[in-house]
Coordinates of C-alpha atoms in Angstrom, one line a residue:
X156 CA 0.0 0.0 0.0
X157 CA 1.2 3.2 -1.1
X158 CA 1.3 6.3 1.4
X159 CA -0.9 8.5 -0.6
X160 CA -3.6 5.6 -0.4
X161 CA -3.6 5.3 2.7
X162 CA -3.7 8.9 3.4
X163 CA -6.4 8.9 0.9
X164 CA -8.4 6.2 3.3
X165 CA -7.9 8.3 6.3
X166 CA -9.0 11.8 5.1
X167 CA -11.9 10.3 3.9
X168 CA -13.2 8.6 6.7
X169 CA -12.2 11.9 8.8
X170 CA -14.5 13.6 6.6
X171 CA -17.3 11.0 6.7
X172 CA -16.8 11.3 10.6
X173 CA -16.8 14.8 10.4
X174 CA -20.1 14.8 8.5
X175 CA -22.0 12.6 11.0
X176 CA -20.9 15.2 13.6
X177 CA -22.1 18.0 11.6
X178 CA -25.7 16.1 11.4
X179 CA -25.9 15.5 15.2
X180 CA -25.1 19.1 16.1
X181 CA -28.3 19.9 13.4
X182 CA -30.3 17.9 15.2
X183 CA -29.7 18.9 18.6
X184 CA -30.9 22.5 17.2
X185 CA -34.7 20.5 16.5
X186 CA -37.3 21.8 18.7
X187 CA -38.4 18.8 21.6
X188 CA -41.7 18.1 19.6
X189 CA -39.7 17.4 16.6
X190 CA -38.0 14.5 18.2
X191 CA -40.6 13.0 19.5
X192 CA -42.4 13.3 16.7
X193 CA -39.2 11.3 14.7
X194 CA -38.1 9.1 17.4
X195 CA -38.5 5.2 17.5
X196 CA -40.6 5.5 20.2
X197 CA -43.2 6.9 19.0
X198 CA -42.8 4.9 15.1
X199 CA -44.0 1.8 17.2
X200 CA -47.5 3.4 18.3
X201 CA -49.6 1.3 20.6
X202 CA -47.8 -1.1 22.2
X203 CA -51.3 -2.9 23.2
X204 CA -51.9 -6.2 21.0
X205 CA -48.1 -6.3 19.5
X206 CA -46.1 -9.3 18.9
X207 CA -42.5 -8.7 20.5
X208 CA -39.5 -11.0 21.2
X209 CA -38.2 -11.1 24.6
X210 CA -35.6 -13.2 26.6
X211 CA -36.2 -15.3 29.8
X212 CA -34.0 -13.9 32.6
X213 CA -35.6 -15.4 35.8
X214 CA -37.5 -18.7 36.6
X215 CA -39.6 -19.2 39.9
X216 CA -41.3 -22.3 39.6
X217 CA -43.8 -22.0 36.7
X218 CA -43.5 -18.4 36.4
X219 CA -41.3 -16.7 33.4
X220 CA -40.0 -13.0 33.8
X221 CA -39.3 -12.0 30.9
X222 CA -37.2 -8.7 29.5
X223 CA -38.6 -7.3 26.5
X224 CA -36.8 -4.3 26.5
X225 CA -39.5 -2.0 27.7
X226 CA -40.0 -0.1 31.0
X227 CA -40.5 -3.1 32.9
X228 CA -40.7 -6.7 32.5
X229 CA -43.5 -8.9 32.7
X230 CA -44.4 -12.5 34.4
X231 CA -46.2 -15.2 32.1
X232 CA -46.7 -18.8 33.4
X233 CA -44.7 -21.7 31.8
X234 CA -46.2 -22.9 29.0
X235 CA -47.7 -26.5 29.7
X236 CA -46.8 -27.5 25.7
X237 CA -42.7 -27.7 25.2
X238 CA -42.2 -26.4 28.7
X239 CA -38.7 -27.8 29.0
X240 CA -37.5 -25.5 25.9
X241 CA -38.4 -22.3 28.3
X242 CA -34.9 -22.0 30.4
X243 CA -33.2 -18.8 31.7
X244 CA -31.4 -17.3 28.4
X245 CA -34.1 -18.2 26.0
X246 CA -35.7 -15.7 23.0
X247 CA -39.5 -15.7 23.4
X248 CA -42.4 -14.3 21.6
X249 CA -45.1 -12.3 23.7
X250 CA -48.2 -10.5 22.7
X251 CA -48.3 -7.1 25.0
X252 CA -51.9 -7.1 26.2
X253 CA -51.1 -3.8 28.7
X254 CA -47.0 -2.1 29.3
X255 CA -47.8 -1.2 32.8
X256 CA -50.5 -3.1 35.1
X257 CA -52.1 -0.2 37.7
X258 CA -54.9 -0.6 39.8
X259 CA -56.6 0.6 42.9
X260 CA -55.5 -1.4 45.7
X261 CA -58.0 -2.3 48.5
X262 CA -58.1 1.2 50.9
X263 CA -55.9 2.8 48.6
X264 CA -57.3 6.1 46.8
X265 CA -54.6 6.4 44.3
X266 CA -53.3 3.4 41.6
X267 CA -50.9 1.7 42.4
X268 CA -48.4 0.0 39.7
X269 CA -47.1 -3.4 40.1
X270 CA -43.9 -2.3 38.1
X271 CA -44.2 -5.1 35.4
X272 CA -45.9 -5.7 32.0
X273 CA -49.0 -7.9 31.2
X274 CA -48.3 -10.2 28.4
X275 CA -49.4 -13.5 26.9

């Protein structure tokens, strides 16, 4: 490899670098609405009904939790059919029926959340 080439191969990703930098400090200069209105976040709309994957990262008895990559996690039973296939570490499907389950709690006045998911 000649130097020039390689000096070539440098300045140029320099430059693409330099562009991506460029872009970012645009986009900081977008108004909070604008974000929001681009972001992944909201190009998912309701979560309610989705099919998402998820992986298995505790087991107590027949009860799953499950990271899905949300705000919180959610508890399924075991699966009676193929049950020995879900272990700690495995890729699941789940359909999100509700991202956070709050309720009124016996005597309380306020919901309370229960700081995990409902899915199926």
């Amino acid at each position: 490899i000649e130097k020039s080439d390689s000096f070539d191969k440098a300045f140029n990703e320099f430059a693409k670098r330099e562009n991506k930098v460029q872009n970012l400090d645009e986009s900081q200069n977008s108004t909070f609405a604008a974000l929001l209105r681009n972001s992944k976040f909201v190009d998912l709309g309701d979560p309610d009904g989705k099919i998402v994957s998820g992986k298995i990262f505790h087991i107590v008895e027949d009860d799953l939790y499950i990271d899905f990559g949300w705000k919180f996690y959610c508890v399924c039973p075991r699966p009676k059919r193929r049950s020995e296939e879900y272990v700690r570490g495995a890729e699941v499907k789940l359909m999100v029926k509700q991202l956070e389950l709050a309720s009124k709690f016996l005597g309380h006045e306020k919901d309370l959340t229960l700081l995990e998911a409902d899915c199926v």
